[in-house]
N, CA, C and O of each residue as an XYZ file, in Angstrom:
740
protein
N       0.850     -1.181      0.000
C       0.000      0.000      0.000
C       0.890      1.237      0.000
O       1.811      1.346      0.810
N       0.621      2.141     -0.884
C       1.405      3.362     -0.990
C       1.234      4.211      0.259
O       0.270      4.050      1.009
N       2.188      5.122      0.474
C       2.148      5.996      1.646
C       0.837      6.775      1.686
O       0.205      6.874      2.738
N       0.430      7.325      0.552
C      -0.819      8.097      0.518
C      -1.990      7.211      0.920
O      -2.895      7.663      1.621
N      -1.985      5.969      0.489
C      -3.057      5.035      0.849
C      -3.069      4.735      2.335
O      -4.137      4.655      2.943
N      -1.876      4.566      2.936
C      -1.797      4.302      4.378
C      -2.277      5.500      5.170
O      -2.977      5.342      6.171
N      -1.907      6.705      4.731
C      -2.352      7.918      5.419
C      -3.867      8.028      5.320
O      -4.535      8.337      6.307
N      -4.407      7.778      4.139
C      -5.859      7.845      3.957
C      -6.557      6.798      4.819
O      -7.597      7.089      5.409
N      -6.005      5.579      4.904
C      -6.611      4.525      5.729
C      -6.612      4.939      7.197
O      -7.606      4.737      7.893
N      -5.512      5.516      7.676
C      -5.472      5.982      9.066
C      -6.468      7.110      9.297
O      -7.098      7.190     10.353
N      -6.603      7.968      8.315
C      -7.547      9.079      8.428
C      -8.969      8.535      8.575
O      -9.737      9.012      9.410
N      -9.309      7.551      7.772
C     -10.654      6.981      7.816
C     -10.894      6.282      9.154
O     -11.984      6.394      9.716
N      -9.901      5.566      9.674
C     -10.059      4.909     10.980
C     -10.201      5.935     12.094
O     -10.991      5.739     13.018
N      -9.442      7.034     12.019
C      -9.470      8.045     13.071
C     -10.750      8.868     13.037
O     -11.241      9.281     14.088
N     -11.283      9.107     11.889
C     -12.493      9.919     11.749
C     -13.415      9.259     10.728
O     -13.483      9.714      9.586
N     -14.133      8.186     11.116
C     -14.917      7.412     10.152
C     -16.005      8.214      9.447
O     -16.389      7.870      8.330
N     -16.504      9.264     10.067
C     -17.579     10.033      9.444
C     -17.041     11.062      8.446
O     -17.819     11.697      7.735
N     -15.742     11.227      8.391
C     -15.147     12.250      7.534
C     -14.307     11.569      6.466
O     -13.545     10.654      6.776
N     -14.430     11.993      5.227
C     -13.618     11.432      4.144
C     -12.206     11.992      4.205
O     -12.017     13.150      4.577
N     -11.225     11.197      3.850
C      -9.840     11.670      3.780
C      -9.736     12.731      2.702
O     -10.241     12.533      1.597
N      -9.108     13.828      2.988
C      -9.014     14.895      1.987
C      -8.118     14.490      0.823
O      -7.062     13.884      1.004
N      -8.567     14.841     -0.365
C      -7.789     14.573     -1.570
C      -6.487     15.368     -1.524
O      -5.459     14.931     -2.042
N      -6.546     16.527     -0.905
C      -5.372     17.384     -0.788
C      -4.217     16.656     -0.107
O      -3.062     16.842     -0.491
N      -4.511     15.829      0.899
C      -3.460     15.101      1.610
C      -2.689     14.211      0.657
O      -1.461     14.152      0.729
N      -3.387     13.509     -0.245
C      -2.693     12.637     -1.195
C      -1.803     13.452     -2.128
O      -0.690     13.040     -2.457
N      -2.299     14.602     -2.548
C      -1.502     15.455     -3.444
C      -0.289     16.027     -2.719
O       0.801     16.064     -3.290
N      -0.452     16.473     -1.481
C       0.673     17.082     -0.777
C       1.758     16.059     -0.475
O       2.940     16.403     -0.492
N       1.393     14.820     -0.202
C       2.396     13.778      0.026
C       3.181     13.525     -1.252
O       4.406     13.407     -1.221
N       2.474     13.440     -2.379
C       3.160     13.230     -3.656
C       4.050     14.421     -3.990
O       5.167     14.250     -4.480
N       3.557     15.622     -3.724
C       4.348     16.827     -3.989
C       5.581     16.860     -3.101
O       6.672     17.184     -3.570
N       5.422     16.529     -1.821
C       6.551     16.506     -0.893
C       7.576     15.479     -1.325
O       8.775     15.757     -1.300
N       7.127     14.288     -1.724
C       8.039     13.234     -2.173
C       8.829     13.699     -3.394
O      10.035     13.466     -3.477
N       8.157     14.357     -4.342
C       8.842     14.854     -5.541
C       9.848     15.936     -5.179
O      10.955     15.968     -5.717
N       9.464     16.822     -4.268
C      10.375     17.899     -3.853
C      11.601     17.323     -3.153
O      12.718     17.781     -3.394
N      11.412     16.327     -2.292
C      12.545     15.715     -1.604
C      13.464     14.996     -2.584
O      14.685     15.052     -2.439
N      12.901     14.331     -3.569
C      13.715     13.642     -4.573
C      14.533     14.647     -5.379
O      15.706     14.410     -5.667
N      13.914     15.766     -5.742
C      14.621     16.811     -6.491
C      15.744     17.414     -5.648
O      16.841     17.656     -6.150
N      15.466     17.655     -4.367
C      16.470     18.210     -3.467
C      17.649     17.253     -3.298
O      18.799     17.691     -3.286
N      17.380     15.964     -3.169
C      18.449     14.974     -3.038
C      19.289     14.903     -4.306
O      20.510     14.763     -4.240
N      18.641     15.000     -5.453
C      19.364     14.972     -6.728
C      20.289     16.179     -6.847
O      21.431     16.044     -7.287
N      19.802     17.364     -6.455
C      20.625     18.571     -6.490
C      21.790     18.473     -5.514
O      22.890     18.938     -5.809
N      21.554     17.872     -4.360
C      22.598     17.759     -3.337
C      23.762     16.905     -3.827
O      24.912     17.158     -3.468
N      23.473     15.904     -4.638
C      24.531     15.017     -5.108
C      25.135     15.461     -6.438
O      26.043     14.808     -6.952
N      24.642     16.563     -6.998
C      25.147     17.050     -8.280
C      26.597     17.478     -8.201
O      27.330     17.308     -9.175
N      27.044     18.030     -7.073
C      28.400     18.549     -6.941
C      29.313     17.623     -6.134
O      30.375     18.054     -5.686
N      28.927     16.379     -5.944
C      29.707     15.469     -5.113
C      31.139     15.336     -5.618
O      32.063     15.236     -4.810
N      31.342     15.332     -6.905
C      32.694     15.187     -7.446
C      33.331     16.529     -7.798
O      34.469     16.559     -8.266
N      32.624     17.635     -7.584
C      33.163     18.960     -7.885
C      34.016     19.491     -6.749
O      34.319     18.773     -5.796
N      34.404     20.762     -6.859
C      35.200     21.417     -5.826
C      34.379     21.593     -4.551
O      33.150     21.667     -4.589
N      35.081     21.659     -3.428
C      34.408     22.006     -2.184
C      34.295     23.523     -2.155
O      35.284     24.230     -2.354
N      33.088     24.022     -1.905
C      32.842     25.455     -1.922
C      32.546     25.948     -0.511
O      31.766     25.335      0.218
N      33.173     27.057     -0.133
C      32.996     27.637      1.198
C      32.333     28.994      1.108
O      32.684     29.829      0.274
N      31.356     29.193      1.994
C      30.820     30.518      2.259
C      31.056     30.767      3.734
O      30.557     30.031      4.585
N      31.814     31.800      4.032
C      32.147     32.174      5.411
C      31.623     33.583      5.605
O      32.092     34.521      4.960
N      30.635     33.734      6.507
C      29.963     35.024      6.630
C      29.834     35.486      8.074
O      29.728     34.689      9.006
N      29.848     36.797      8.217
C      29.508     37.483      9.454
C      28.220     38.249      9.136
O      27.845     38.336      7.967
N      27.532     38.805     10.139
C      26.229     39.410      9.858
C      26.186     40.459      8.744
O      25.186     40.545      8.030
N      27.227     41.243      8.581
C      27.159     42.318      7.597
C      27.812     42.026      6.253
O      27.690     42.826      5.326
N      28.515     40.879      6.127
C      29.147     40.595      4.838
C      29.644     39.149      4.777
O      29.750     38.461      5.792
N      29.941     38.722      3.565
C      30.557     37.411      3.353
C      32.060     37.621      3.217
O      32.508     38.394      2.371
N      32.835     36.935      4.046
C      34.293     37.027      3.965
C      34.829     36.150      2.839
O      35.797     36.507      2.169
N      34.195     35.012      2.641
C      34.508     34.104      1.536
C      33.159     33.707      0.946
O      32.301     33.190      1.662
N      32.961     33.940     -0.347
C      31.668     33.693     -0.977
C      31.758     32.584     -2.013
O      32.261     32.807     -3.114
N      31.278     31.397     -1.677
C      31.223     30.246     -2.591
C      32.528     30.074     -3.360
O      32.529     29.939     -4.583
N      33.624     30.080     -2.634
C      34.939     29.935     -3.244
C      35.435     28.506     -3.070
O      35.231     27.897     -2.020
N      36.083     27.977     -4.092
C      36.641     26.634     -4.029
C      37.801     26.624     -3.033
O      38.669     27.495     -3.063
N      37.798     25.631     -2.160
C      38.851     25.506     -1.157
C      39.308     24.056     -1.071
O      38.637     23.144     -1.553
N      40.463     23.867     -0.446
C      40.970     22.516     -0.196
C      40.448     22.000      1.140
O      39.999     20.858      1.244
N      40.513     22.860      2.165
C      40.084     22.459      3.513
C      39.788     23.705      4.334
O      40.371     24.764      4.106
N      38.878     23.568      5.288
C      38.649     24.603      6.287
C      38.721     23.909      7.645
O      38.101     22.867      7.856
N      39.482     24.498      8.557
C      39.625     23.956      9.906
C      38.897     24.896     10.844
O      39.126     26.106     10.831
N      38.008     24.328     11.666
C      37.169     25.143     12.544
C      37.308     24.700     13.997
O      37.603     23.537     14.269
N      37.094     25.637     14.936
C      37.176     25.308     16.362
C      35.825     24.825     16.902
O      35.060     25.620     17.447
N      35.531     23.543     16.757
C      34.264     23.009     17.240
C      34.231     22.945     18.755
O      35.280     22.950     19.399
N      33.046     22.886     19.328
C      32.904     22.789     20.785
C      33.583     21.543     21.324
O      34.122     21.562     22.431
N      33.565     20.458     20.556
C      34.174     19.202     20.999
C      35.647     19.113     20.610
O      36.310     18.125     20.925
N      36.164     20.135     19.929
C      37.562     20.151     19.506
C      37.696     20.670     18.084
O      36.723     20.730     17.333
N      38.897     21.037     17.736
C      39.168     21.566     16.399
C      39.134     20.433     15.389
O      39.659     19.350     15.646
N      38.514     20.680     14.234
C      38.455     19.646     13.200
C      38.492     20.280     11.820
O      38.122     21.439     11.635
N      38.948     19.486     10.855
C      39.038     19.940      9.478
C      37.900     19.387      8.643
O      37.432     18.272      8.874
N      37.458     20.170      7.672
C      36.415     19.747      6.747
C      37.025     19.764      5.359
O      37.517     20.792      4.896
N      36.988     18.618      4.703
C      37.522     18.496      3.342
C      36.433     17.970      2.419
O      35.320     17.665      2.848
N      36.777     17.873      1.155
C      35.872     17.337      0.156
C      35.351     15.981      0.616
O      36.101     15.157      1.140
N      34.067     15.766      0.415
C      33.370     14.519      0.770
C      33.253     14.285      2.274
O      33.014     13.154      2.699
N      33.416     15.327      3.086
C      33.142     15.195      4.518
C      31.646     14.958      4.689
O      30.845     15.466      3.905
N      31.268     14.196      5.701
C      29.838     13.913      5.872
C      29.076     15.167      6.300
O      29.642     16.054      6.938
N      27.804     15.238      5.951
C      27.001     16.389      6.371
C      26.932     16.470      7.892
O      26.767     15.456      8.570
N      27.059     17.675      8.415
C      26.960     17.863      9.857
C      26.742     19.333     10.180
O      26.908     20.216      9.338
N      26.366     19.557     11.422
C      26.223     20.891     11.976
C      27.070     20.923     13.228
O      26.968     20.026     14.065
N      27.912     21.947     13.375
C      28.776     22.035     14.549
C      28.725     23.444     15.123
O      28.787     24.435     14.396
N      28.610     23.506     16.445
C      28.721     24.784     17.125
C      30.201     25.100     17.283
O      30.996     24.215     17.600
N      30.572     26.344     17.065
C      31.965     26.752     17.174
C      32.222     27.446     18.506
O      31.369     28.178     19.010
N      33.386     27.213     19.064
C      33.832     27.905     20.272
C      34.791     29.006     19.818
O      35.157     29.050     18.644
N      35.199     29.888     20.715
C      36.182     30.897     20.307
C      37.465     30.218     19.812
O      37.985     29.311     20.461
N      37.957     30.659     18.676
C      39.168     30.070     18.116
C      39.409     30.509     16.684
O      38.814     31.475     16.204
N      40.284     29.789     16.014
C      40.733     30.163     14.672
C      40.037     29.321     13.605
O      39.995     28.094     13.689
N      39.497     30.006     12.607
C      38.990     29.356     11.397
C      40.097     29.511     10.365
O      40.431     30.626      9.964
N      40.664     28.388      9.937
C      41.776     28.384      8.978
C      41.244     27.927      7.621
O      40.852     26.772      7.458
N      41.232     28.838      6.654
C      40.745     28.535      5.311
C      41.953     28.257      4.423
O      42.741     29.157      4.132
N      42.093     26.997      3.994
C      43.199     26.568      3.136
C      42.653     26.460      1.712
O      41.872     25.561      1.404
N      43.067     27.373      0.860
C      42.502     27.444     -0.483
C      43.010     26.356     -1.427
O      42.253     25.862     -2.263
N      44.291     25.975     -1.302
C      44.835     25.043     -2.288
C      45.613     23.859     -1.711
O      46.062     22.999     -2.470
N      45.781     23.795     -0.410
C      46.550     22.699      0.197
C      48.046     22.888      0.085
O      48.813     21.991      0.435
N      48.478     24.058     -0.404
C      49.908     24.317     -0.622
C      50.386     25.572      0.100
O      51.418     26.143     -0.251
N      49.635     25.995      1.104
C      50.072     27.162      1.870
C      49.297     28.437      1.611
O      49.476     29.411      2.342
N      48.441     28.468      0.599
C      47.629     29.648      0.349
C      46.431     29.587      1.294
O      45.387     29.027      0.962
N      46.604     30.174      2.476
C      45.528     30.109      3.466
C      45.382     31.443      4.182
O      46.261     32.304      4.127
N      44.249     31.589      4.853
C      43.976     32.784      5.634
C      43.334     32.320      6.943
O      42.540     31.379      6.966
N      43.698     33.005      8.032
C      43.195     32.616      9.346
C      42.411     33.769      9.959
O      42.854     34.917      9.969
N      41.220     33.422     10.474
C      40.353     34.384     11.143
C      40.113     33.915     12.570
O      39.996     32.716     12.825
N      40.040     34.858     13.494
C      39.624     34.518     14.847
C      38.132     34.788     14.940
O      37.657     35.845     14.524
N      37.383     33.814     15.496
C      35.941     33.971     15.705
C      35.619     33.721     17.178
O      36.252     32.875     17.809
N      34.652     34.437     17.730
C      34.274     34.217     19.125
C      33.277     33.068     19.301
O      32.885     32.756     20.425
N      32.876     32.454     18.222
C      31.891     31.373     18.232
C      31.195     31.356     16.893
O      31.606     32.051     15.963
N      30.144     30.569     16.788
C      29.385     30.511     15.545
C      28.950     29.097     15.229
O      28.829     28.256     16.120
N      28.713     28.842     13.943
C      28.258     27.532     13.493
C      28.915     27.186     12.166
O      29.215     28.062     11.356
N      29.133     25.886     11.959
C      29.636     25.379     10.677
C      28.650     24.330     10.178
O      28.268     23.417     10.911
N      28.248     24.473      8.930
C      27.317     23.541      8.298
C      28.036     22.876      7.135
O      28.504     23.556      6.222
N      28.125     21.563      7.163
C      28.707     20.811      6.058
C      27.557     20.111      5.345
O      26.760     19.417      5.976
N      27.472     20.293      4.031
C      26.367     19.745      3.248
C      26.852     18.592      2.378
O      28.046     18.479      2.099
N      25.929     17.737      1.952
C      26.260     16.558      1.151
C      26.819     16.915     -0.223
O      27.471     16.079     -0.848
N      26.585     18.126     -0.707
C      27.026     18.514     -2.046
C      28.387     19.214     -2.049
O      28.684     19.991     -2.957
N      29.220     18.937     -1.028
C      30.561     19.526     -0.936
C      30.530     21.038     -0.751
O      31.430     21.736     -1.219
N      29.519     21.543     -0.084
C      29.511     22.956      0.278
C      29.568     23.061      1.791
O      29.036     22.218      2.514
N      30.224     24.110      2.251
C      30.368     24.370      3.680
C      29.981     25.821      3.926
O      30.400     26.721      3.199
N      29.177     26.035      4.959
C      28.809     27.377      5.376
C      29.308     27.571      6.800
O      29.007     26.771      7.685
N      30.071     28.634      7.016
C      30.521     28.995      8.357
C      29.927     30.357      8.654
O      30.064     31.297      7.871
N      29.264     30.449      9.800
C      28.616     31.683     10.194
C      29.102     32.064     11.589
O      29.065     31.249     12.511
N      29.554     33.296     11.736
C      30.073     33.770     13.021
C      29.564     35.189     13.271
O      29.315     35.934     12.324
N      29.409     35.567     14.547
C      28.943     36.929     14.833
C      29.959     37.998     14.434
O      29.590     39.131     14.125
N      31.232     37.629     14.442
C      32.291     38.513     13.948
C      33.516     37.665     13.661
O      33.644     36.546     14.157
N      34.411     38.212     12.857
C      35.655     37.524     12.521
C      36.718     38.576     12.241
O      36.461     39.592     11.595
N      37.924     38.304     12.747
C      39.037     39.231     12.573
C      40.220     38.443     12.020
O      40.521     37.347     12.492
N      40.884     39.006     11.021
C      42.097     38.366     10.522
C      43.079     38.229     11.676
O      43.327     39.188     12.406
N      43.632     37.043     11.838
C      44.540     36.784     12.951
C      45.735     37.737     12.925
O      46.216     38.161     13.976
N      46.205     38.066     11.744
C      47.371     38.951     11.618
C      47.075     40.388     12.050
O      48.003     41.160     12.289
N      45.792     40.758     12.152
C      45.417     42.118     12.546
C      45.230     42.287     14.048
O      44.886     43.380     14.499
N      45.446     41.238     14.835
C      45.198     41.293     16.276
C      46.481     41.672     17.004
O      47.541     41.102     16.748
N      46.378     42.630     17.906
C      47.498     43.131     18.703
C      47.643     42.276     19.966
O      46.761     42.288     20.825
N      48.745     41.538     20.081
C      48.970     40.633     21.210
C      49.034     41.378     22.539
O      48.534     40.873     23.544
N      49.632     42.557     22.570
C      49.719     43.326     23.819
C      48.327     43.757     24.297
O      48.035     43.734     25.492
N      47.483     44.145     23.354
C      46.124     44.534     23.699
C      45.335     43.330     24.230
O      44.535     43.468     25.155
N      45.560     42.168     23.650
C      44.907     40.949     24.128
C      45.306     40.670     25.573
O      44.455     40.348     26.403
N      46.597     40.792     25.875
C      47.070     40.566     27.256
C      46.394     41.518     28.242
O      45.904     41.088     29.286
N      46.366     42.807     27.912
C      45.790     43.788     28.838
C      44.277     43.594     28.997
O      43.759     43.719     30.107
N      43.572     43.296     27.922
C      42.121     43.084     28.002
C      41.797     41.782     28.743
O      40.788     41.704     29.445
N      42.641     40.771     28.592
C      42.443     39.522     29.328
C      42.588     39.762     30.823
O      41.840     39.197     31.622
N      43.541     40.591     31.201
C      43.731     40.914     32.617
C      42.527     41.685     33.160
O      42.086     41.432     34.282
N      41.996     42.618     32.379
C      40.802     43.366     32.803
C      39.608     42.425     32.975
O      38.845     42.553     33.933
N      39.451     41.492     32.056
C      38.338     40.532     32.145
C      38.478     39.652     33.385
O      37.487     39.345     34.049
N      39.713     39.246     33.697
C      39.961     38.420     34.884
C      39.620     39.205     36.145
O      38.993     38.668     37.059
N      40.027     40.471     36.202
C      39.722     41.309     37.366
C      38.215     41.526     37.507
O      37.685     41.511     38.617
N      37.530     41.728     36.384
C      36.077     41.923     36.421
C      35.376     40.655     36.913
O      34.401     40.725     37.661
N      35.878     39.512     36.491
C      35.295     38.240     36.930
C      35.504     38.049     38.433
O      34.586     37.641     39.144
N      36.702     38.342     38.907
C      37.000     38.195     40.340
C      36.178     39.172     41.189
O      35.801     38.838     42.312
N      35.896     40.369     40.673
C      35.166     41.387     41.430
C      33.651     41.186     41.406
O      32.939     41.712     42.262
N      33.160     40.426     40.430
C      31.712     40.249     40.283
C      31.162     39.277     41.324
O      31.848     38.359     41.776
N      29.920     39.508     41.683
C      29.239     38.611     42.626
C      28.988     37.269     41.953
O      28.694     37.201     40.760
N      29.108     36.221     42.727
C      28.917     34.873     42.205
C      27.498     34.708     41.650
O      26.517     35.008     42.330
N      27.407     34.230     40.414
C      26.115     33.997     39.780
C      25.485     35.221     39.143
O      24.373     35.138     38.622
N      26.168     36.351     39.174
C      25.600     37.594     38.628
C      25.807     37.665     37.106
O      26.667     36.974     36.560
N      25.016     38.501     36.433
C      25.223     38.708     34.990
C      26.624     39.252     34.685
O      27.213     38.931     33.653
N      27.144     40.074     35.591
C      28.485     40.635     35.389
C      29.537     39.533     35.396
O      30.488     39.566     34.616
N      29.358     38.554     36.288
C      30.293     37.432     36.333
C      30.213     36.621     35.041
O      31.237     36.192     34.509
N      29.000     36.414     34.542
C      28.826     35.663     33.296
C      29.492     36.380     32.123
O      30.182     35.754     31.318
N      29.282     37.691     32.030
C      29.897     38.474     30.948
C      31.424     38.421     31.044
O      32.110     38.274     30.033
N      31.944     38.541     32.252
C      33.395     38.502     32.440
C      33.948     37.114     32.126
O      35.044     36.996     31.577
N      33.207     36.067     32.466
C      33.653     34.700     32.161
C      33.721     34.477     30.653
O      34.656     33.851     30.155
N      32.727     34.991     29.927
C      32.732     34.867     28.461
C      33.912     35.635     27.884
O      34.616     35.125     27.013
N      34.134     36.859     28.362
C      35.269     37.660     27.884
C      36.579     36.940     28.177
O      37.472     36.921     27.330
N      36.709     36.351     29.356
C      37.938     35.616     29.709
C      38.169     34.451     28.760
O      39.294     34.209     28.323
N      37.086     33.722     28.439
C      37.208     32.581     27.518
C      37.672     33.036     26.138
O      38.526     32.400     25.521
N      37.102     34.144     25.659
C      37.477     34.657     24.335
C      38.935     35.117     24.327
O      39.676     34.801     23.396
N      39.358     35.870     25.366
C      40.746     36.361     25.406
C      41.741     35.219     25.586
O      42.851     35.272     25.057
N      41.348     34.191     26.328
C      42.219     33.020     26.475
C      42.416     32.341     25.124
O      43.531     31.959     24.771
N      41.329     32.194     24.374
C      41.420     31.589     23.036
C      42.235     32.480     22.090
O      43.010     31.978     21.276
N      42.059     33.797     22.199
C      42.853     34.729     21.381
C      44.340     34.593     21.694
O      45.174     34.533     20.790
N      44.660     34.544     22.988
C      46.058     34.377     23.382
C      46.633     33.074     22.870
O      47.771     33.033     22.401
N      45.858     32.018     22.956
C      46.320     30.710     22.455
C      46.561     30.786     20.941
O      47.566     30.274     20.446
N      45.644     31.421     20.212
C      45.782     31.541     18.759
C      47.017     32.343     18.374
O      47.657     32.063     17.360
N      47.350     33.348     19.193
C      48.502     34.189     18.896
C      49.801     33.638     19.475
O      50.884     34.131     19.158
N      49.695     32.621     20.320
C      50.889     32.048     20.943
C      51.414     32.885     22.092
O      52.612     32.865     22.372
N      50.533     33.625     22.767
C      50.936     34.416     23.932
C      50.158     33.927     25.143
O      49.022     33.468     25.018
N      50.773     34.027     26.313
C      50.066     33.609     27.523
C      49.261     34.776     28.070
O      49.729     35.915     28.086
N      48.067     34.489     28.509
C      47.194     35.527     29.092
C      46.742     35.114     30.463
O      46.003     35.850     31.117
Protein backbone atom coordinates (compact mmCIF):
# COMPACT_ATOMS: atom_id res chain seq x y z
CA UNK A 1 0.00 0.00 0.00
CA UNK A 2 1.41 3.36 -0.99
CA UNK A 3 2.15 6.00 1.65
CA UNK A 4 -0.82 8.10 0.52
CA UNK A 5 -3.06 5.03 0.85
CA UNK A 6 -1.80 4.30 4.38
CA UNK A 7 -2.35 7.92 5.42
CA UNK A 8 -5.86 7.85 3.96
CA UNK A 9 -6.61 4.52 5.73
CA UNK A 10 -5.47 5.98 9.07
CA UNK A 11 -7.55 9.08 8.43
CA UNK A 12 -10.65 6.98 7.82
CA UNK A 13 -10.06 4.91 10.98
CA UNK A 14 -9.47 8.04 13.07
CA UNK A 15 -12.49 9.92 11.75
CA UNK A 16 -14.92 7.41 10.15
CA UNK A 17 -17.58 10.03 9.44
CA UNK A 18 -15.15 12.25 7.53
CA UNK A 19 -13.62 11.43 4.14
CA UNK A 20 -9.84 11.67 3.78
CA UNK A 21 -9.01 14.90 1.99
CA UNK A 22 -7.79 14.57 -1.57
CA UNK A 23 -5.37 17.38 -0.79
CA UNK A 24 -3.46 15.10 1.61
CA UNK A 25 -2.69 12.64 -1.20
CA UNK A 26 -1.50 15.46 -3.44
CA UNK A 27 0.67 17.08 -0.78
CA UNK A 28 2.40 13.78 0.03
CA UNK A 29 3.16 13.23 -3.66
CA UNK A 30 4.35 16.83 -3.99
CA UNK A 31 6.55 16.51 -0.89
CA UNK A 32 8.04 13.23 -2.17
CA UNK A 33 8.84 14.85 -5.54
CA UNK A 34 10.37 17.90 -3.85
CA UNK A 35 12.55 15.71 -1.60
CA UNK A 36 13.72 13.64 -4.57
CA UNK A 37 14.62 16.81 -6.49
CA UNK A 38 16.47 18.21 -3.47
CA UNK A 39 18.45 14.97 -3.04
CA UNK A 40 19.36 14.97 -6.73
CA UNK A 41 20.62 18.57 -6.49
CA UNK A 42 22.60 17.76 -3.34
CA UNK A 43 24.53 15.02 -5.11
CA UNK A 44 25.15 17.05 -8.28
CA UNK A 45 28.40 18.55 -6.94
CA UNK A 46 29.71 15.47 -5.11
CA UNK A 47 32.69 15.19 -7.45
CA UNK A 48 33.16 18.96 -7.88
CA UNK A 49 35.20 21.42 -5.83
CA UNK A 50 34.41 22.01 -2.18
CA UNK A 51 32.84 25.46 -1.92
CA UNK A 52 33.00 27.64 1.20
CA UNK A 53 30.82 30.52 2.26
CA UNK A 54 32.15 32.17 5.41
CA UNK A 55 29.96 35.02 6.63
CA UNK A 56 29.51 37.48 9.45
CA UNK A 57 26.23 39.41 9.86
CA UNK A 58 27.16 42.32 7.60
CA UNK A 59 29.15 40.59 4.84
CA UNK A 60 30.56 37.41 3.35
CA UNK A 61 34.29 37.03 3.97
CA UNK A 62 34.51 34.10 1.54
CA UNK A 63 31.67 33.69 -0.98
CA UNK A 64 31.22 30.25 -2.59
CA UNK A 65 34.94 29.93 -3.24
CA UNK A 66 36.64 26.63 -4.03
CA UNK A 67 38.85 25.51 -1.16
CA UNK A 68 40.97 22.52 -0.20
CA UNK A 69 40.08 22.46 3.51
CA UNK A 70 38.65 24.60 6.29
CA UNK A 71 39.62 23.96 9.91
CA UNK A 72 37.17 25.14 12.54
CA UNK A 73 37.18 25.31 16.36
CA UNK A 74 34.26 23.01 17.24
CA UNK A 75 32.90 22.79 20.78
CA UNK A 76 34.17 19.20 21.00
CA UNK A 77 37.56 20.15 19.51
CA UNK A 78 39.17 21.57 16.40
CA UNK A 79 38.46 19.65 13.20
CA UNK A 80 39.04 19.94 9.48
CA UNK A 81 36.41 19.75 6.75
CA UNK A 82 37.52 18.50 3.34
CA UNK A 83 35.87 17.34 0.16
CA UNK A 84 33.37 14.52 0.77
CA UNK A 85 33.14 15.19 4.52
CA UNK A 86 29.84 13.91 5.87
CA UNK A 87 27.00 16.39 6.37
CA UNK A 88 26.96 17.86 9.86
CA UNK A 89 26.22 20.89 11.98
CA UNK A 90 28.78 22.03 14.55
CA UNK A 91 28.72 24.78 17.13
CA UNK A 92 31.97 26.75 17.17
CA UNK A 93 33.83 27.90 20.27
CA UNK A 94 36.18 30.90 20.31
CA UNK A 95 39.17 30.07 18.12
CA UNK A 96 40.73 30.16 14.67
CA UNK A 97 38.99 29.36 11.40
CA UNK A 98 41.78 28.38 8.98
CA UNK A 99 40.75 28.54 5.31
CA UNK A 100 43.20 26.57 3.14
CA UNK A 101 42.50 27.44 -0.48
CA UNK A 102 44.84 25.04 -2.29
CA UNK A 103 46.55 22.70 0.20
CA UNK A 104 49.91 24.32 -0.62
CA UNK A 105 50.07 27.16 1.87
CA UNK A 106 47.63 29.65 0.35
CA UNK A 107 45.53 30.11 3.47
CA UNK A 108 43.98 32.78 5.63
CA UNK A 109 43.20 32.62 9.35
CA UNK A 110 40.35 34.38 11.14
CA UNK A 111 39.62 34.52 14.85
CA UNK A 112 35.94 33.97 15.70
CA UNK A 113 34.27 34.22 19.13
CA UNK A 114 31.89 31.37 18.23
CA UNK A 115 29.39 30.51 15.55
CA UNK A 116 28.26 27.53 13.49
CA UNK A 117 29.64 25.38 10.68
CA UNK A 118 27.32 23.54 8.30
CA UNK A 119 28.71 20.81 6.06
CA UNK A 120 26.37 19.75 3.25
CA UNK A 121 26.26 16.56 1.15
CA UNK A 122 27.03 18.51 -2.05
CA UNK A 123 30.56 19.53 -0.94
CA UNK A 124 29.51 22.96 0.28
CA UNK A 125 30.37 24.37 3.68
CA UNK A 126 28.81 27.38 5.38
CA UNK A 127 30.52 29.00 8.36
CA UNK A 128 28.62 31.68 10.19
CA UNK A 129 30.07 33.77 13.02
CA UNK A 130 28.94 36.93 14.83
CA UNK A 131 32.29 38.51 13.95
CA UNK A 132 35.66 37.52 12.52
CA UNK A 133 39.04 39.23 12.57
CA UNK A 134 42.10 38.37 10.52
CA UNK A 135 44.54 36.78 12.95
CA UNK A 136 47.37 38.95 11.62
CA UNK A 137 45.42 42.12 12.55
CA UNK A 138 45.20 41.29 16.28
CA UNK A 139 47.50 43.13 18.70
CA UNK A 140 48.97 40.63 21.21
CA UNK A 141 49.72 43.33 23.82
CA UNK A 142 46.12 44.53 23.70
CA UNK A 143 44.91 40.95 24.13
CA UNK A 144 47.07 40.57 27.26
CA UNK A 145 45.79 43.79 28.84
CA UNK A 146 42.12 43.08 28.00
CA UNK A 147 42.44 39.52 29.33
CA UNK A 148 43.73 40.91 32.62
CA UNK A 149 40.80 43.37 32.80
CA UNK A 150 38.34 40.53 32.15
CA UNK A 151 39.96 38.42 34.88
CA UNK A 152 39.72 41.31 37.37
CA UNK A 153 36.08 41.92 36.42
CA UNK A 154 35.29 38.24 36.93
CA UNK A 155 37.00 38.20 40.34
CA UNK A 156 35.17 41.39 41.43
CA UNK A 157 31.71 40.25 40.28
CA UNK A 158 29.24 38.61 42.63
CA UNK A 159 28.92 34.87 42.21
CA UNK A 160 26.12 34.00 39.78
CA UNK A 161 25.60 37.59 38.63
CA UNK A 162 25.22 38.71 34.99
CA UNK A 163 28.48 40.64 35.39
CA UNK A 164 30.29 37.43 36.33
CA UNK A 165 28.83 35.66 33.30
CA UNK A 166 29.90 38.47 30.95
CA UNK A 167 33.39 38.50 32.44
CA UNK A 168 33.65 34.70 32.16
CA UNK A 169 32.73 34.87 28.46
CA UNK A 170 35.27 37.66 27.88
CA UNK A 171 37.94 35.62 29.71
CA UNK A 172 37.21 32.58 27.52
CA UNK A 173 37.48 34.66 24.34
CA UNK A 174 40.75 36.36 25.41
CA UNK A 175 42.22 33.02 26.47
CA UNK A 176 41.42 31.59 23.04
CA UNK A 177 42.85 34.73 21.38
CA UNK A 178 46.06 34.38 23.38
CA UNK A 179 46.32 30.71 22.46
CA UNK A 180 45.78 31.54 18.76
CA UNK A 181 48.50 34.19 18.90
CA UNK A 182 50.89 32.05 20.94
CA UNK A 183 50.94 34.42 23.93
CA UNK A 184 50.07 33.61 27.52
CA UNK A 185 47.19 35.53 29.09
